[in-house]
Amino acid sequence: MKKKITKILSKNFSNRITCLTAYSPAVAKILDGNVDLVLIGDSLGTTLYGMKNSRKVTLEMMKLHGLAVTKNVKKSITVIDMPYNTYNTKLQAHKNALELIKYTKSKMLKLEINKKNLILIKYLSSKKINVIAHIGVTPQSFINFNKIRAVGKNKTESKNLIELAKKSENYGAKAILLECVKKDTAKKITSSVSIPTIGIGSSKYCDGQVLVFDDLISYDKSQHFPKFVKNYINFNKIAEKAVKTFCKEVQKSKFPNKKYTY
Ligand code: KIV
């Protein structure tokens, strides 16, 4: 697996890196072997639990969903998010990182990185933990997701992000996830670092792309999807149709018929 991580996360890897989220065994099985990275993201807080932001996601939740996913991933590389408030200091980060890795056997950890906590990458990497640095828009910094806007718009923001990306690489990050970073800045970051960049809402100028699986299939019809989300299928519509047919058949005593009866 170590060789595989190195291969996939090498800039020489001929394919663009693909990554989708999974929180459950069923989705893990769909993704395994089809995407390079399976991310157990703390987006599960909003996507699965209906929370307003990701701040109430706990280590325990990540452990349970993490294990449910990793048990069903044999070919792809698993990445798990460190949730909010679990990596405020080096020692806290190390203790919780080990707990998460030991319980879930996830191969990589993703941390939301800023100027202040950047040093955690160096510390965790020195302990042989594979870290992905999540920069740009870092959702754990937001109580209200409606306030999220793309970053890297002006010279200062762009310079700071490039600096953060370069330092993340120097401190040992294996990849950089760029969230909602303007195209020109994303392009500059990708060409400034020798580790891969994986974008979400950060243009095609990244070495790979990540999306939330539930968004890809349009699971929740009430959800407002940001500009960067492409709904590849409308699962919601398909599921609703199935539900309506089931109800009709039950009401008309068509289900269960002989075929479904012991
Ligand atoms: O938590 C998550 O799913 C993420 C993706 C949106 C990149 O961090």
PDB file of C-alpha atoms and ligand atoms in Angstrom:
ATOM      1  CA  MET A   1       0.000   0.000   0.000  1.00  0.00           C
ATOM      2  CA  LYS A   2       2.932   2.350   0.737  1.00  0.00           C
ATOM      3  CA  LYS A   3       4.149   1.921  -2.848  1.00  0.00           C
ATOM      4  CA  LYS A   4       0.638   2.506  -4.147  1.00  0.00           C
ATOM      5  CA  ILE A   5       0.257   5.752  -2.196  1.00  0.00           C
ATOM      6  CA  THR A   6       3.612   6.951  -3.528  1.00  0.00           C
ATOM      7  CA  LYS A   7       2.667   5.988  -7.070  1.00  0.00           C
ATOM      8  CA  ILE A   8      -0.752   7.593  -7.089  1.00  0.00           C
ATOM      9  CA  LEU A   9       0.431  10.704  -5.294  1.00  0.00           C
ATOM     10  CA  SER A  10       3.346  11.206  -7.639  1.00  0.00           C
ATOM     11  CA  LYS A  11       3.159  14.019 -10.162  1.00  0.00           C
ATOM     12  CA  ASN A  12       4.415  11.485 -12.718  1.00  0.00           C
ATOM     13  CA  PHE A  13       1.293   9.390 -12.215  1.00  0.00           C
ATOM     14  CA  SER A  14      -0.127   9.524 -15.721  1.00  0.00           C
ATOM     15  CA  ASN A  15      -3.768   9.815 -14.691  1.00  0.00           C
ATOM     16  CA  ARG A  16      -5.443  12.628 -12.870  1.00  0.00           C
ATOM     17  CA  ILE A  17      -6.267  11.660  -9.295  1.00  0.00           C
ATOM     18  CA  THR A  18      -9.910  10.877  -8.566  1.00  0.00           C
ATOM     19  CA  CYS A  19     -11.437  11.097  -5.117  1.00  0.00           C
ATOM     20  CA  LEU A  20     -14.996  10.798  -3.770  1.00  0.00           C
ATOM     21  CA  THR A  21     -16.422  10.672  -0.273  1.00  0.00           C
ATOM     22  CA  ALA A  22     -17.926   7.612   1.404  1.00  0.00           C
ATOM     23  CA  TYR A  23     -19.535   7.330   4.827  1.00  0.00           C
ATOM     24  CA  SER A  24     -21.110   3.875   4.499  1.00  0.00           C
ATOM     25  CA  PRO A  25     -20.247   0.311   3.367  1.00  0.00           C
ATOM     26  CA  ALA A  26     -22.547   0.468   0.311  1.00  0.00           C
ATOM     27  CA  VAL A  27     -20.903   3.598  -1.074  1.00  0.00           C
ATOM     28  CA  ALA A  28     -17.430   2.318  -0.159  1.00  0.00           C
ATOM     29  CA  LYS A  29     -18.092  -0.771  -2.294  1.00  0.00           C
ATOM     30  CA  ILE A  30     -19.220   1.343  -5.250  1.00  0.00           C
ATOM     31  CA  LEU A  31     -16.093   3.498  -5.065  1.00  0.00           C
ATOM     32  CA  ASP A  32     -13.484   0.827  -4.311  1.00  0.00           C
ATOM     33  CA  GLY A  33     -11.185   0.299  -7.261  1.00  0.00           C
ATOM     34  CA  ASN A  34     -12.986   2.952  -9.294  1.00  0.00           C
ATOM     35  CA  VAL A  35     -11.523   6.036  -7.621  1.00  0.00           C
ATOM     36  CA  ASP A  36      -7.936   6.473  -6.446  1.00  0.00           C
ATOM     37  CA  LEU A  37      -8.860   7.894  -3.056  1.00  0.00           C
ATOM     38  CA  VAL A  38     -11.905   7.244  -0.889  1.00  0.00           C
ATOM     39  CA  LEU A  39     -12.408  10.113   1.548  1.00  0.00           C
ATOM     40  CA  ILE A  40     -14.271   9.638   4.801  1.00  0.00           C
ATOM     41  CA  GLY A  41     -14.989  13.341   5.027  1.00  0.00           C
ATOM     42  CA  ASP A  42     -16.346  15.265   7.981  1.00  0.00           C
ATOM     43  CA  SER A  43     -18.894  16.556   5.469  1.00  0.00           C
ATOM     44  CA  LEU A  44     -20.847  13.606   6.880  1.00  0.00           C
ATOM     45  CA  GLY A  45     -21.987  16.027   9.587  1.00  0.00           C
ATOM     46  CA  THR A  46     -23.964  18.162   7.165  1.00  0.00           C
ATOM     47  CA  THR A  47     -24.641  15.559   4.475  1.00  0.00           C
ATOM     48  CA  LEU A  48     -25.695  12.604   6.602  1.00  0.00           C
ATOM     49  CA  TYR A  49     -26.619  14.045   9.994  1.00  0.00           C
ATOM     50  CA  GLY A  50     -28.223  17.280   8.781  1.00  0.00           C
ATOM     51  CA  MET A  51     -25.958  19.453  10.914  1.00  0.00           C
ATOM     52  CA  LYS A  52     -25.599  23.141  10.013  1.00  0.00           C
ATOM     53  CA  ASN A  53     -21.790  22.905   9.841  1.00  0.00           C
ATOM     54  CA  SER A  54     -19.055  20.348  10.517  1.00  0.00           C
ATOM     55  CA  ARG A  55     -18.115  21.563  13.999  1.00  0.00           C
ATOM     56  CA  LYS A  56     -20.203  19.046  15.932  1.00  0.00           C
ATOM     57  CA  VAL A  57     -18.650  16.056  14.156  1.00  0.00           C
ATOM     58  CA  THR A  58     -16.775  14.023  16.772  1.00  0.00           C
ATOM     59  CA  LEU A  59     -13.812  11.683  16.683  1.00  0.00           C
ATOM     60  CA  GLU A  60     -16.201   8.879  17.643  1.00  0.00           C
ATOM     61  CA  MET A  61     -18.392   9.564  14.592  1.00  0.00           C
ATOM     62  CA  MET A  62     -15.352   9.569  12.321  1.00  0.00           C
ATOM     63  CA  LYS A  63     -14.120   6.319  13.876  1.00  0.00           C
ATOM     64  CA  LEU A  64     -17.432   4.515  13.320  1.00  0.00           C
ATOM     65  CA  HIS A  65     -17.985   5.721   9.757  1.00  0.00           C
ATOM     66  CA  GLY A  66     -14.281   5.331   9.015  1.00  0.00           C
ATOM     67  CA  LEU A  67     -14.258   1.665   9.990  1.00  0.00           C
ATOM     68  CA  ALA A  68     -17.516   0.975   8.111  1.00  0.00           C
ATOM     69  CA  VAL A  69     -15.841   2.346   4.985  1.00  0.00           C
ATOM     70  CA  THR A  70     -12.289   1.003   5.279  1.00  0.00           C
ATOM     71  CA  LYS A  71     -13.585  -2.551   5.889  1.00  0.00           C
ATOM     72  CA  ASN A  72     -15.032  -2.365   2.382  1.00  0.00           C
ATOM     73  CA  VAL A  73     -12.157  -0.721   0.553  1.00  0.00           C
ATOM     74  CA  LYS A  74      -9.561  -3.147  -0.733  1.00  0.00           C
ATOM     75  CA  LYS A  75      -8.106  -1.400  -3.780  1.00  0.00           C
ATOM     76  CA  SER A  76      -8.379   2.365  -3.355  1.00  0.00           C
ATOM     77  CA  ILE A  77      -6.511   4.441  -0.784  1.00  0.00           C
ATOM     78  CA  THR A  78      -8.536   5.581   2.216  1.00  0.00           C
ATOM     79  CA  VAL A  79      -8.263   9.106   3.607  1.00  0.00           C
ATOM     80  CA  ILE A  80     -10.032  10.248   6.768  1.00  0.00           C
ATOM     81  CA  ASP A  81     -10.723  13.731   8.104  1.00  0.00           C
ATOM     82  CA  MET A  82      -9.607  14.838  11.549  1.00  0.00           C
ATOM     83  CA  PRO A  83     -12.741  16.544  12.902  1.00  0.00           C
ATOM     84  CA  TYR A  84     -12.961  20.044  14.410  1.00  0.00           C
ATOM     85  CA  ASN A  85     -11.272  20.586  17.769  1.00  0.00           C
ATOM     86  CA  THR A  86      -9.302  17.339  17.655  1.00  0.00           C
ATOM     87  CA  TYR A  87      -5.989  18.841  16.499  1.00  0.00           C
ATOM     88  CA  ASN A  88      -5.510  22.051  18.449  1.00  0.00           C
ATOM     89  CA  THR A  89      -2.044  21.117  19.749  1.00  0.00           C
ATOM     90  CA  LYS A  90       0.702  18.780  18.568  1.00  0.00           C
ATOM     91  CA  LEU A  91       0.079  16.277  21.341  1.00  0.00           C
ATOM     92  CA  GLN A  92      -3.694  16.332  20.954  1.00  0.00           C
ATOM     93  CA  ALA A  93      -3.352  15.941  17.193  1.00  0.00           C
ATOM     94  CA  HIS A  94      -0.932  13.040  17.553  1.00  0.00           C
ATOM     95  CA  LYS A  95      -3.052  11.214  20.141  1.00  0.00           C
ATOM     96  CA  ASN A  96      -6.248  11.600  18.098  1.00  0.00           C
ATOM     97  CA  ALA A  97      -4.522  10.804  14.813  1.00  0.00           C
ATOM     98  CA  LEU A  98      -3.209   7.541  16.233  1.00  0.00           C
ATOM     99  CA  GLU A  99      -6.629   6.681  17.657  1.00  0.00           C
ATOM    100  CA  LEU A 100      -8.295   7.335  14.297  1.00  0.00           C
ATOM    101  CA  ILE A 101      -5.695   5.380  12.320  1.00  0.00           C
ATOM    102  CA  LYS A 102      -5.575   2.472  14.766  1.00  0.00           C
ATOM    103  CA  TYR A 103      -9.360   2.100  14.831  1.00  0.00           C
ATOM    104  CA  THR A 104     -10.132   2.653  11.159  1.00  0.00           C
ATOM    105  CA  LYS A 105      -6.851   1.515   9.535  1.00  0.00           C
ATOM    106  CA  SER A 106      -7.231   4.482   7.211  1.00  0.00           C
ATOM    107  CA  LYS A 107      -4.070   5.085   5.184  1.00  0.00           C
ATOM    108  CA  MET A 108      -4.070   8.878   5.204  1.00  0.00           C
ATOM    109  CA  LEU A 109      -5.338  11.748   7.329  1.00  0.00           C
ATOM    110  CA  LYS A 110      -6.664  15.073   6.099  1.00  0.00           C
ATOM    111  CA  LEU A 111      -6.357  18.201   8.229  1.00  0.00           C
ATOM    112  CA  GLU A 112      -7.643  21.696   7.550  1.00  0.00           C
ATOM    113  CA  ILE A 113      -4.508  23.802   7.513  1.00  0.00           C
ATOM    114  CA  ASN A 114      -3.822  27.490   8.122  1.00  0.00           C
ATOM    115  CA  LYS A 115      -0.757  29.562   9.013  1.00  0.00           C
ATOM    116  CA  LYS A 116      -1.161  28.824  12.725  1.00  0.00           C
ATOM    117  CA  ASN A 117      -1.510  25.036  12.673  1.00  0.00           C
ATOM    118  CA  LEU A 118       0.813  24.345   9.723  1.00  0.00           C
ATOM    119  CA  ILE A 119       3.460  22.967  12.077  1.00  0.00           C
ATOM    120  CA  LEU A 120       1.177  19.982  12.810  1.00  0.00           C
ATOM    121  CA  ILE A 121       2.031  18.619   9.363  1.00  0.00           C
ATOM    122  CA  LYS A 122       5.709  18.509  10.307  1.00  0.00           C
ATOM    123  CA  TYR A 123       4.970  16.884  13.639  1.00  0.00           C
ATOM    124  CA  LEU A 124       2.592  14.226  12.332  1.00  0.00           C
ATOM    125  CA  SER A 125       4.782  13.509   9.294  1.00  0.00           C
ATOM    126  CA  SER A 126       7.768  12.975  11.602  1.00  0.00           C
ATOM    127  CA  LYS A 127       5.645  10.283  13.286  1.00  0.00           C
ATOM    128  CA  LYS A 128       5.193   8.586   9.887  1.00  0.00           C
ATOM    129  CA  ILE A 129       1.586   9.688   9.450  1.00  0.00           C
ATOM    130  CA  ASN A 130       0.517  10.444   5.862  1.00  0.00           C
ATOM    131  CA  VAL A 131      -1.035  13.896   5.875  1.00  0.00           C
ATOM    132  CA  ILE A 132      -3.124  15.668   3.248  1.00  0.00           C
ATOM    133  CA  ALA A 133      -3.254  19.435   3.828  1.00  0.00           C
ATOM    134  CA  HIS A 134      -6.684  20.937   3.138  1.00  0.00           C
ATOM    135  CA  ILE A 135      -6.282  24.640   2.312  1.00  0.00           C
ATOM    136  CA  GLY A 136      -8.252  27.439   0.654  1.00  0.00           C
ATOM    137  CA  VAL A 137     -11.776  27.346   2.020  1.00  0.00           C
ATOM    138  CA  THR A 138     -11.582  25.289   5.199  1.00  0.00           C
ATOM    139  CA  PRO A 139     -15.179  24.468   6.208  1.00  0.00           C
ATOM    140  CA  GLN A 140     -14.356  23.896   9.886  1.00  0.00           C
ATOM    141  CA  SER A 141     -13.694  27.663  10.128  1.00  0.00           C
ATOM    142  CA  PHE A 142     -17.314  28.412   9.192  1.00  0.00           C
ATOM    143  CA  ILE A 143     -20.386  28.331  11.417  1.00  0.00           C
ATOM    144  CA  ASN A 144     -22.548  29.509   8.539  1.00  0.00           C
ATOM    145  CA  PHE A 145     -21.775  27.747   5.267  1.00  0.00           C
ATOM    146  CA  ASN A 146     -23.723  30.423   3.364  1.00  0.00           C
ATOM    147  CA  LYS A 147     -20.807  32.737   4.083  1.00  0.00           C
ATOM    148  CA  ILE A 148     -18.363  30.561   2.136  1.00  0.00           C
ATOM    149  CA  ARG A 149     -16.795  32.379  -0.838  1.00  0.00           C
ATOM    150  CA  ALA A 150     -13.990  31.403  -3.196  1.00  0.00           C
ATOM    151  CA  VAL A 151     -10.515  32.485  -2.092  1.00  0.00           C
ATOM    152  CA  GLY A 152      -7.275  33.432  -3.837  1.00  0.00           C
ATOM    153  CA  LYS A 153      -8.976  36.345  -5.590  1.00  0.00           C
ATOM    154  CA  ASN A 154      -6.426  39.078  -5.003  1.00  0.00           C
ATOM    155  CA  LYS A 155      -2.628  39.228  -4.922  1.00  0.00           C
ATOM    156  CA  THR A 156      -2.329  38.973  -1.137  1.00  0.00           C
ATOM    157  CA  GLU A 157      -4.693  36.018  -0.814  1.00  0.00           C
ATOM    158  CA  SER A 158      -2.994  34.318  -3.715  1.00  0.00           C
ATOM    159  CA  LYS A 159       0.513  34.873  -2.301  1.00  0.00           C
ATOM    160  CA  ASN A 160      -0.540  33.590   1.128  1.00  0.00           C
ATOM    161  CA  LEU A 161      -2.102  30.450  -0.313  1.00  0.00           C
ATOM    162  CA  ILE A 162       0.929  29.669  -2.472  1.00  0.00           C
ATOM    163  CA  GLU A 163       3.128  30.145   0.600  1.00  0.00           C
ATOM    164  CA  LEU A 164       0.894  27.853   2.656  1.00  0.00           C
ATOM    165  CA  ALA A 165       0.987  25.178  -0.045  1.00  0.00           C
ATOM    166  CA  LYS A 166       4.771  25.332  -0.361  1.00  0.00           C
ATOM    167  CA  LYS A 167       5.241  25.129   3.405  1.00  0.00           C
ATOM    168  CA  SER A 168       2.800  22.215   3.608  1.00  0.00           C
ATOM    169  CA  GLU A 169       4.963  20.365   1.113  1.00  0.00           C
ATOM    170  CA  ASN A 170       8.177  21.257   2.961  1.00  0.00           C
ATOM    171  CA  TYR A 171       6.679  20.022   6.210  1.00  0.00           C
ATOM    172  CA  GLY A 172       5.898  16.641   4.689  1.00  0.00           C
ATOM    173  CA  ALA A 173       2.332  16.767   3.355  1.00  0.00           C
ATOM    174  CA  LYS A 174       1.728  14.061   0.760  1.00  0.00           C
ATOM    175  CA  ALA A 175      -0.894  16.058  -1.156  1.00  0.00           C
ATOM    176  CA  ILE A 176      -2.770  19.331  -0.970  1.00  0.00           C
ATOM    177  CA  LEU A 177      -6.530  19.630  -1.201  1.00  0.00           C
ATOM    178  CA  LEU A 178      -7.618  22.981  -2.595  1.00  0.00           C
ATOM    179  CA  GLU A 179     -11.182  23.997  -1.810  1.00  0.00           C
ATOM    180  CA  CYS A 180     -12.846  26.886  -3.677  1.00  0.00           C
ATOM    181  CA  VAL A 181      -9.601  28.449  -4.844  1.00  0.00           C
ATOM    182  CA  LYS A 182      -9.763  30.770  -7.856  1.00  0.00           C
ATOM    183  CA  LYS A 183      -8.476  29.304 -11.103  1.00  0.00           C
ATOM    184  CA  ASP A 184      -5.296  31.398 -11.484  1.00  0.00           C
ATOM    185  CA  THR A 185      -4.206  30.804  -7.907  1.00  0.00           C
ATOM    186  CA  ALA A 186      -4.946  27.072  -8.157  1.00  0.00           C
ATOM    187  CA  LYS A 187      -2.861  26.950 -11.325  1.00  0.00           C
ATOM    188  CA  LYS A 188       0.054  28.709  -9.617  1.00  0.00           C
ATOM    189  CA  ILE A 189      -0.129  26.431  -6.577  1.00  0.00           C
ATOM    190  CA  THR A 190      -0.200  23.296  -8.738  1.00  0.00           C
ATOM    191  CA  SER A 191       2.896  24.394 -10.614  1.00  0.00           C
ATOM    192  CA  SER A 192       4.712  25.562  -7.433  1.00  0.00           C
ATOM    193  CA  VAL A 193       4.615  22.260  -5.562  1.00  0.00           C
ATOM    194  CA  SER A 194       5.877  18.813  -6.455  1.00  0.00           C
ATOM    195  CA  ILE A 195       3.143  16.996  -4.512  1.00  0.00           C
ATOM    196  CA  PRO A 196      -0.286  16.661  -6.170  1.00  0.00           C
ATOM    197  CA  THR A 197      -3.091  19.130  -5.710  1.00  0.00           C
ATOM    198  CA  ILE A 198      -6.634  17.774  -5.501  1.00  0.00           C
ATOM    199  CA  GLY A 199      -9.286  20.351  -6.184  1.00  0.00           C
ATOM    200  CA  ILE A 200     -12.880  20.900  -5.212  1.00  0.00           C
ATOM    201  CA  GLY A 201     -14.275  24.037  -6.804  1.00  0.00           C
ATOM    202  CA  SER A 202     -10.725  24.960  -7.723  1.00  0.00           C
ATOM    203  CA  SER A 203     -10.741  24.601 -11.512  1.00  0.00           C
ATOM    204  CA  LYS A 204      -9.162  22.028 -13.787  1.00  0.00           C
ATOM    205  CA  TYR A 205      -5.686  23.277 -12.881  1.00  0.00           C
ATOM    206  CA  CYS A 206      -5.265  20.686 -10.162  1.00  0.00           C
ATOM    207  CA  ASP A 207      -3.700  17.235 -10.369  1.00  0.00           C
ATOM    208  CA  GLY A 208      -6.953  15.621  -9.302  1.00  0.00           C
ATOM    209  CA  GLN A 209     -10.551  16.295  -8.329  1.00  0.00           C
ATOM    210  CA  VAL A 210     -12.741  15.436  -5.372  1.00  0.00           C
ATOM    211  CA  LEU A 211     -16.505  15.665  -4.902  1.00  0.00           C
ATOM    212  CA  VAL A 212     -18.964  14.599  -2.229  1.00  0.00           C
ATOM    213  CA  PHE A 213     -20.563  11.372  -3.524  1.00  0.00           C
ATOM    214  CA  ASP A 214     -24.042  12.404  -2.381  1.00  0.00           C
ATOM    215  CA  ASP A 215     -23.740  15.578  -4.487  1.00  0.00           C
ATOM    216  CA  LEU A 216     -22.513  13.626  -7.521  1.00  0.00           C
ATOM    217  CA  ILE A 217     -25.660  11.489  -7.491  1.00  0.00           C
ATOM    218  CA  SER A 218     -27.975  14.282  -6.307  1.00  0.00           C
ATOM    219  CA  TYR A 219     -29.162  12.361  -3.254  1.00  0.00           C
ATOM    220  CA  ASP A 220     -30.906  15.195  -1.401  1.00  0.00           C
ATOM    221  CA  LYS A 221     -33.433  17.115  -3.453  1.00  0.00           C
ATOM    222  CA  SER A 222     -33.696  19.991  -0.996  1.00  0.00           C
ATOM    223  CA  GLN A 223     -30.003  20.697  -1.167  1.00  0.00           C
ATOM    224  CA  HIS A 224     -28.591  23.812  -2.722  1.00  0.00           C
ATOM    225  CA  PHE A 225     -25.554  22.727  -4.715  1.00  0.00           C
ATOM    226  CA  PRO A 226     -22.621  25.098  -5.057  1.00  0.00           C
ATOM    227  CA  LYS A 227     -21.485  26.092  -8.571  1.00  0.00           C
ATOM    228  CA  PHE A 228     -18.689  23.517  -8.626  1.00  0.00           C
ATOM    229  CA  VAL A 229     -20.964  20.504  -8.117  1.00  0.00           C
ATOM    230  CA  LYS A 230     -21.923  18.463 -11.145  1.00  0.00           C
ATOM    231  CA  ASN A 231     -24.881  16.117 -10.577  1.00  0.00           C
ATOM    232  CA  TYR A 232     -23.960  13.140 -12.739  1.00  0.00           C
ATOM    233  CA  ILE A 233     -27.308  11.437 -12.115  1.00  0.00           C
ATOM    234  CA  ASN A 234     -30.530  12.438 -10.408  1.00  0.00           C
ATOM    235  CA  PHE A 235     -30.728   9.553  -7.940  1.00  0.00           C
ATOM    236  CA  ASN A 236     -33.334  11.436  -5.956  1.00  0.00           C
ATOM    237  CA  LYS A 237     -35.765  11.291  -8.848  1.00  0.00           C
ATOM    238  CA  ILE A 238     -35.089   7.589  -9.481  1.00  0.00           C
ATOM    239  CA  ALA A 239     -35.542   6.753  -5.784  1.00  0.00           C
ATOM    240  CA  GLU A 240     -38.736   8.779  -5.486  1.00  0.00           C
ATOM    241  CA  LYS A 241     -40.181   6.962  -8.498  1.00  0.00           C
ATOM    242  CA  ALA A 242     -39.387   3.600  -6.870  1.00  0.00           C
ATOM    243  CA  VAL A 243     -41.037   4.717  -3.613  1.00  0.00           C
ATOM    244  CA  LYS A 244     -44.189   5.823  -5.444  1.00  0.00           C
ATOM    245  CA  THR A 245     -44.390   2.528  -7.360  1.00  0.00           C
ATOM    246  CA  PHE A 246     -43.956   0.565  -4.109  1.00  0.00           C
ATOM    247  CA  CYS A 247     -46.807   2.512  -2.461  1.00  0.00           C
ATOM    248  CA  LYS A 248     -49.106   2.004  -5.450  1.00  0.00           C
ATOM    249  CA  GLU A 249     -48.401  -1.742  -5.562  1.00  0.00           C
ATOM    250  CA  VAL A 250     -49.032  -2.171  -1.827  1.00  0.00           C
ATOM    251  CA  GLN A 251     -52.258  -0.179  -2.033  1.00  0.00           C
ATOM    252  CA  LYS A 252     -53.471  -2.290  -4.952  1.00  0.00           C
ATOM    253  CA  SER A 253     -52.363  -5.549  -3.254  1.00  0.00           C
ATOM    254  CA  LYS A 254     -49.931  -6.191  -6.112  1.00  0.00           C
ATOM    255  CA  PHE A 255     -46.968  -6.481  -3.763  1.00  0.00           C
ATOM    256  CA  PRO A 256     -45.924  -8.920  -2.423  1.00  0.00           C
ATOM    257  CA  ASN A 257     -47.058 -11.387  -5.078  1.00  0.00           C
ATOM    258  CA  LYS A 258     -46.149 -15.097  -5.290  1.00  0.00           C
ATOM    259  CA  LYS A 259     -42.539 -14.375  -6.260  1.00  0.00           C
ATOM    260  CA  TYR A 260     -41.906 -12.522  -2.999  1.00  0.00           C
ATOM    261  CA  THR A 261     -43.831 -14.867  -0.720  1.00  0.00           C
ATOM    262  CA  TYR A 262     -42.483 -17.834   1.318  1.00  0.00           C
TER     263      TYR A 262
HETATM  264  O1  KIV B   1     -15.347  16.615   4.285  1.00  0.00           O
HETATM  265  C1  KIV B   1     -15.298  16.493   3.068  1.00  0.00           C
HETATM  266  O2  KIV B   1     -16.058  15.753   2.446  1.00  0.00           O
HETATM  267  C2  KIV B   1     -14.289  17.258   2.354  1.00  0.00           C
HETATM  268  C3  KIV B   1     -14.486  17.421   0.886  1.00  0.00           C
HETATM  269  C4  KIV B   1     -15.541  18.406   0.631  1.00  0.00           C
HETATM  270  C5  KIV B   1     -13.226  17.750   0.206  1.00  0.00           C
HETATM  271  O3  KIV B   1     -13.390  17.760   2.942  1.00  0.00           O
END
